[in-house]
Short mmCIF file of N, CA and C in Angstrom, two decimals:
data_model
loop_
_atom_site.label_atom_id
_atom_site.label_comp_id
_atom_site.label_asym_id
_atom_site.label_seq_id
_atom_site.Cartn_x
_atom_site.Cartn_y
_atom_site.Cartn_z
N MET T 1 90.19 100.60 90.92
CA MET T 1 89.44 101.63 90.99
C MET T 1 87.88 101.76 90.83
N ILE T 2 87.24 102.42 91.68
CA ILE T 2 85.87 102.19 91.61
C ILE T 2 85.13 102.65 90.14
N PRO T 3 84.36 102.00 89.45
CA PRO T 3 83.40 102.11 87.94
C PRO T 3 83.18 103.59 88.36
N HIS T 4 83.24 104.49 86.94
CA HIS T 4 82.34 105.68 87.18
C HIS T 4 81.09 105.46 87.36
N ALA T 5 80.46 104.20 86.64
CA ALA T 5 78.65 104.50 87.35
C ALA T 5 78.41 104.49 88.58
N ASP T 6 79.50 103.86 89.49
CA ASP T 6 79.16 103.47 90.70
C ASP T 6 79.52 105.02 91.55
N LEU T 7 80.47 105.58 91.04
CA LEU T 7 80.70 107.02 91.52
C LEU T 7 79.55 108.04 91.43
N GLU T 8 78.67 107.73 90.40
CA GLU T 8 77.88 108.61 89.91
C GLU T 8 76.41 108.14 91.00
N SER T 9 76.64 106.89 91.19
CA SER T 9 75.35 106.27 91.98
C SER T 9 75.46 106.90 93.46
N ILE T 10 76.39 106.62 94.24
CA ILE T 10 77.20 107.55 95.08
C ILE T 10 76.65 108.65 95.64
N THR T 11 77.35 109.37 94.45
CA THR T 11 76.88 111.13 94.65
C THR T 11 75.70 111.31 94.69
N ASP T 12 75.02 110.50 93.63
CA ASP T 12 73.55 111.02 93.62
C ASP T 12 72.72 110.40 94.63
N LEU T 13 73.08 109.15 94.92
CA LEU T 13 72.62 108.98 96.62
C LEU T 13 72.81 109.78 97.86
N ALA T 14 73.85 110.49 97.67
CA ALA T 14 74.15 110.83 98.73
C ALA T 14 74.56 112.50 99.04
N GLU T 15 73.99 112.85 97.97
CA GLU T 15 73.98 114.41 96.96
C GLU T 15 73.85 115.04 98.37
N SER T 16 72.71 115.16 99.11
CA SER T 16 72.09 116.02 99.95
C SER T 16 73.38 115.93 101.18
N ASP T 17 73.66 114.66 102.23
CA ASP T 17 75.16 114.64 102.80
C ASP T 17 75.70 115.39 102.17
N LEU T 18 76.74 114.84 101.19
CA LEU T 18 77.48 115.55 100.64
C LEU T 18 77.36 117.25 100.69
N ALA T 19 76.31 117.54 99.99
CA ALA T 19 76.54 119.31 99.53
C ALA T 19 76.53 120.06 101.55
N ALA T 20 76.42 119.14 102.33
CA ALA T 20 76.60 119.53 104.04
C ALA T 20 77.74 119.23 104.14
N LEU T 21 78.83 119.03 103.67
CA LEU T 21 80.24 119.21 103.59
C LEU T 21 81.09 120.63 103.01
N ARG T 22 80.31 120.83 102.21
CA ARG T 22 80.60 121.96 100.81
C ARG T 22 81.97 122.94 102.52
N GLY T 23 82.63 122.91 101.37
CA GLY T 23 84.17 124.01 101.82
C GLY T 23 84.79 123.14 103.24
N GLN T 24 84.67 122.06 103.51
CA GLN T 24 84.95 121.92 104.43
C GLN T 24 86.22 120.53 104.91
N ARG T 25 86.95 121.00 105.61
CA ARG T 25 88.18 119.62 105.24
C ARG T 25 88.18 118.55 106.32
N LEU T 26 88.53 117.69 105.61
CA LEU T 26 87.93 116.34 106.60
C LEU T 26 89.45 115.45 106.84
N LEU T 27 89.54 115.30 107.83
CA LEU T 27 90.61 114.34 108.45
C LEU T 27 90.49 112.73 107.98
N ILE T 28 90.77 111.99 107.27
CA ILE T 28 90.43 110.68 107.59
C ILE T 28 91.65 109.46 107.96
N THR T 29 91.48 108.66 108.72
CA THR T 29 92.42 107.42 108.86
C THR T 29 92.02 106.44 108.50
N GLY T 30 92.86 105.85 108.00
CA GLY T 30 92.90 104.42 107.27
C GLY T 30 92.38 104.80 106.20
N GLY T 31 93.02 105.83 104.96
CA GLY T 31 92.13 106.53 104.01
C GLY T 31 93.38 105.83 103.10
N THR T 32 94.37 105.29 103.13
CA THR T 32 94.90 104.60 101.85
C THR T 32 94.09 103.05 102.03
N GLY T 33 94.14 102.43 102.94
CA GLY T 33 93.24 100.73 102.66
C GLY T 33 92.43 100.99 101.97
N PHE T 34 92.12 99.39 101.72
CA PHE T 34 90.72 99.27 101.01
C PHE T 34 89.51 100.09 101.25
N VAL T 35 88.72 100.21 102.09
CA VAL T 35 87.69 101.05 102.04
C VAL T 35 87.83 102.38 102.12
N GLY T 36 88.95 102.93 102.93
CA GLY T 36 89.49 104.52 102.68
C GLY T 36 89.68 104.69 101.17
N THR T 37 90.22 103.88 100.73
CA THR T 37 90.77 104.36 99.26
C THR T 37 89.46 104.68 98.24
N TRP T 38 88.26 103.66 98.77
CA TRP T 38 87.11 103.93 98.43
C TRP T 38 86.08 105.15 98.53
N LEU T 39 86.06 105.22 99.74
CA LEU T 39 85.63 106.55 100.31
C LEU T 39 86.50 107.71 99.61
N LEU T 40 87.57 108.02 100.08
CA LEU T 40 88.69 108.94 99.22
C LEU T 40 88.10 108.95 97.23
N ALA T 41 88.04 107.90 96.86
CA ALA T 41 87.32 108.28 95.25
C ALA T 41 86.00 108.44 95.39
N ALA T 42 85.31 108.31 96.38
CA ALA T 42 84.08 108.61 95.96
C ALA T 42 83.88 110.47 96.63
N LEU T 43 84.51 110.63 97.27
CA LEU T 43 84.89 111.77 97.48
C LEU T 43 85.15 113.10 96.82
N HIS T 44 86.45 112.61 96.27
CA HIS T 44 86.98 113.32 95.16
C HIS T 44 86.09 113.40 93.70
N HIS T 45 85.12 112.38 93.59
CA HIS T 45 83.96 112.17 92.32
C HIS T 45 83.31 113.23 92.75
N ALA T 46 82.91 113.24 94.08
CA ALA T 46 81.77 114.06 94.51
C ALA T 46 82.01 115.97 94.51
N ASP T 47 83.16 115.63 94.65
CA ASP T 47 83.78 117.17 95.17
C ASP T 47 84.27 118.15 93.44
N ALA T 48 84.45 117.40 92.73
CA ALA T 48 84.44 117.05 91.58
C ALA T 48 83.42 117.88 90.97
N ARG T 49 82.32 116.76 90.66
CA ARG T 49 81.05 116.82 90.14
C ARG T 49 80.27 118.25 90.81
N MET T 50 80.48 118.22 92.28
CA MET T 50 79.06 118.81 92.68
C MET T 50 80.24 120.94 92.72
N GLY T 51 81.27 120.27 92.71
CA GLY T 51 82.49 121.58 93.05
C GLY T 51 82.05 121.67 94.55
N LEU T 52 82.35 120.75 95.37
CA LEU T 52 81.83 121.39 96.83
C LEU T 52 83.64 121.95 97.59
N ASP T 53 84.85 122.32 97.15
CA ASP T 53 85.74 122.68 97.43
C ASP T 53 86.00 121.90 99.18
N LEU T 54 85.82 120.80 98.75
CA LEU T 54 86.47 119.58 99.92
C LEU T 54 87.87 119.91 100.05
N ARG T 55 88.50 119.55 100.88
CA ARG T 55 89.76 119.05 101.20
C ARG T 55 89.88 117.95 102.60
N ALA T 56 90.59 116.91 101.98
CA ALA T 56 91.19 115.90 102.81
C ALA T 56 92.48 115.81 103.24
N THR T 57 92.80 115.36 104.31
CA THR T 57 93.87 115.13 105.10
C THR T 57 93.79 113.68 105.27
N VAL T 58 94.84 113.30 105.09
CA VAL T 58 94.51 111.64 105.28
C VAL T 58 95.89 110.82 105.93
N LEU T 59 95.35 110.46 106.95
CA LEU T 59 96.52 110.06 108.04
C LEU T 59 96.88 108.56 107.64
N THR T 60 98.11 108.37 106.83
CA THR T 60 98.58 106.58 106.30
C THR T 60 100.14 106.35 106.48
N ARG T 61 100.00 105.03 106.75
CA ARG T 61 101.40 104.60 107.18
C ARG T 61 102.35 104.90 105.80
N SER T 62 102.22 104.98 104.83
CA SER T 62 102.85 104.96 103.34
C SER T 62 102.94 105.72 102.08
N PRO T 63 102.66 107.13 102.68
CA PRO T 63 101.97 107.98 101.36
C PRO T 63 102.85 108.18 100.45
N GLY T 64 103.93 107.44 100.38
CA GLY T 64 104.86 107.23 99.03
C GLY T 64 103.67 106.07 98.15
N ALA T 65 103.56 104.67 98.79
CA ALA T 65 103.03 103.87 97.98
C ALA T 65 101.78 104.24 97.78
N PHE T 66 101.29 104.67 98.33
CA PHE T 66 99.49 105.56 98.20
C PHE T 66 99.59 106.52 96.69
N ALA T 67 101.26 106.99 97.10
CA ALA T 67 100.96 108.18 95.63
C ALA T 67 101.12 107.56 94.22
N GLU T 68 101.86 106.27 94.49
CA GLU T 68 102.42 105.41 93.59
C GLU T 68 101.09 104.91 92.80
N ARG T 69 100.37 104.08 93.77
CA ARG T 69 99.09 103.53 93.56
C ARG T 69 98.15 104.61 93.37
N GLN T 70 97.63 105.32 94.33
CA GLN T 70 96.67 106.33 93.24
C GLN T 70 96.97 107.78 93.23
N PRO T 71 97.50 108.17 92.19
CA PRO T 71 98.72 109.50 92.09
C PRO T 71 97.17 110.46 92.27
N VAL T 72 95.88 110.21 91.42
CA VAL T 72 95.15 111.31 91.58
C VAL T 72 94.72 111.58 92.74
N LEU T 73 94.17 110.51 93.45
CA LEU T 73 93.63 110.62 94.73
C LEU T 73 95.24 111.26 95.90
N ALA T 74 96.00 111.25 95.79
CA ALA T 74 97.19 111.57 96.44
C ALA T 74 97.32 113.32 95.89
N ALA T 75 96.89 113.69 94.48
CA ALA T 75 97.03 114.30 94.70
C ALA T 75 96.38 115.70 95.17
N TRP T 76 94.90 115.16 94.85
CA TRP T 76 93.91 115.98 95.69
C TRP T 76 94.16 116.06 97.23
N SER T 77 94.36 114.80 98.13
CA SER T 77 94.72 115.39 99.45
C SER T 77 95.80 115.57 99.32
N GLU T 78 95.94 115.73 100.59
CA GLU T 78 97.16 115.51 101.84
C GLU T 78 97.78 114.95 102.68
N LEU T 79 98.56 113.80 101.93
CA LEU T 79 98.80 112.75 103.03
C LEU T 79 99.94 113.19 104.22
N VAL T 80 99.38 112.41 105.17
CA VAL T 80 100.33 112.81 106.29
C VAL T 80 100.50 111.39 106.88
N ASP T 81 102.32 111.16 107.41
CA ASP T 81 102.55 110.55 107.12
C ASP T 81 102.27 109.92 108.66
N ARG T 82 101.28 108.71 109.15
CA ARG T 82 100.94 108.41 110.60
C ARG T 82 102.18 108.78 111.62
N LYS T 83 103.08 108.08 111.31
CA LYS T 83 104.45 108.23 112.39
C LYS T 83 104.83 109.57 112.97
N SER T 84 104.21 110.60 111.94
CA SER T 84 104.43 112.11 112.61
C SER T 84 103.40 112.02 113.76
N THR T 85 103.31 112.09 115.08
CA THR T 85 102.76 112.10 115.93
C THR T 85 101.55 113.15 116.65
N ARG T 86 102.15 114.29 115.76
CA ARG T 86 101.42 115.20 115.49
C ARG T 86 100.93 116.36 114.58
N LEU T 87 99.46 116.34 114.41
CA LEU T 87 99.66 117.56 112.87
C LEU T 87 99.84 118.70 113.20
N ASN T 88 100.27 119.13 112.58
CA ASN T 88 100.78 120.72 112.65
C ASN T 88 99.53 121.75 112.59
N SER T 89 100.07 123.11 112.75
CA SER T 89 98.76 124.23 112.86
C SER T 89 98.38 124.48 111.42
N SER T 90 98.70 123.76 110.55
CA SER T 90 97.68 123.93 109.13
C SER T 90 96.95 122.76 109.03
N HIS T 91 96.58 122.03 110.24
CA HIS T 91 96.09 121.04 110.12
C HIS T 91 94.49 121.44 111.51
N ALA T 92 95.14 122.77 112.03
CA ALA T 92 93.72 123.02 112.41
C ALA T 92 92.05 123.29 112.27
N ASN T 93 92.31 123.92 111.03
CA ASN T 93 91.10 124.06 110.76
C ASN T 93 90.07 122.58 110.15
N ILE T 94 90.61 121.21 110.77
CA ILE T 94 89.87 120.30 110.16
C ILE T 94 88.22 120.30 110.82
N SER T 95 87.68 120.21 110.04
CA SER T 95 85.74 120.19 109.99
C SER T 95 85.59 118.74 110.87
N TYR T 96 86.38 117.63 110.01
CA TYR T 96 85.37 116.09 110.40
C TYR T 96 86.73 115.64 110.53
N ALA T 97 86.56 114.91 111.51
CA ALA T 97 87.43 113.45 111.45
C ALA T 97 86.45 112.18 111.36
#
């Protein structure tokens, strides 16, 4: 996991960019890999600290394994098995991919 001090620095440095995401729904592919997990952790921290009301939909090949490895991030995001070739109507309001 990313050290708390690093998450604070990321949020401080990107505060204005993160504020522009307020209330948005993000689609993240590869969100459970090394870089994706880092990205999710940074977004989760910023959401909690700044009250951004972000929602992340994460396309992954192994939702269960990620939930075991990163339970906090899994609970915060919506994990979608990439074998599902279609996103359903609940994903219609995705703002950024």
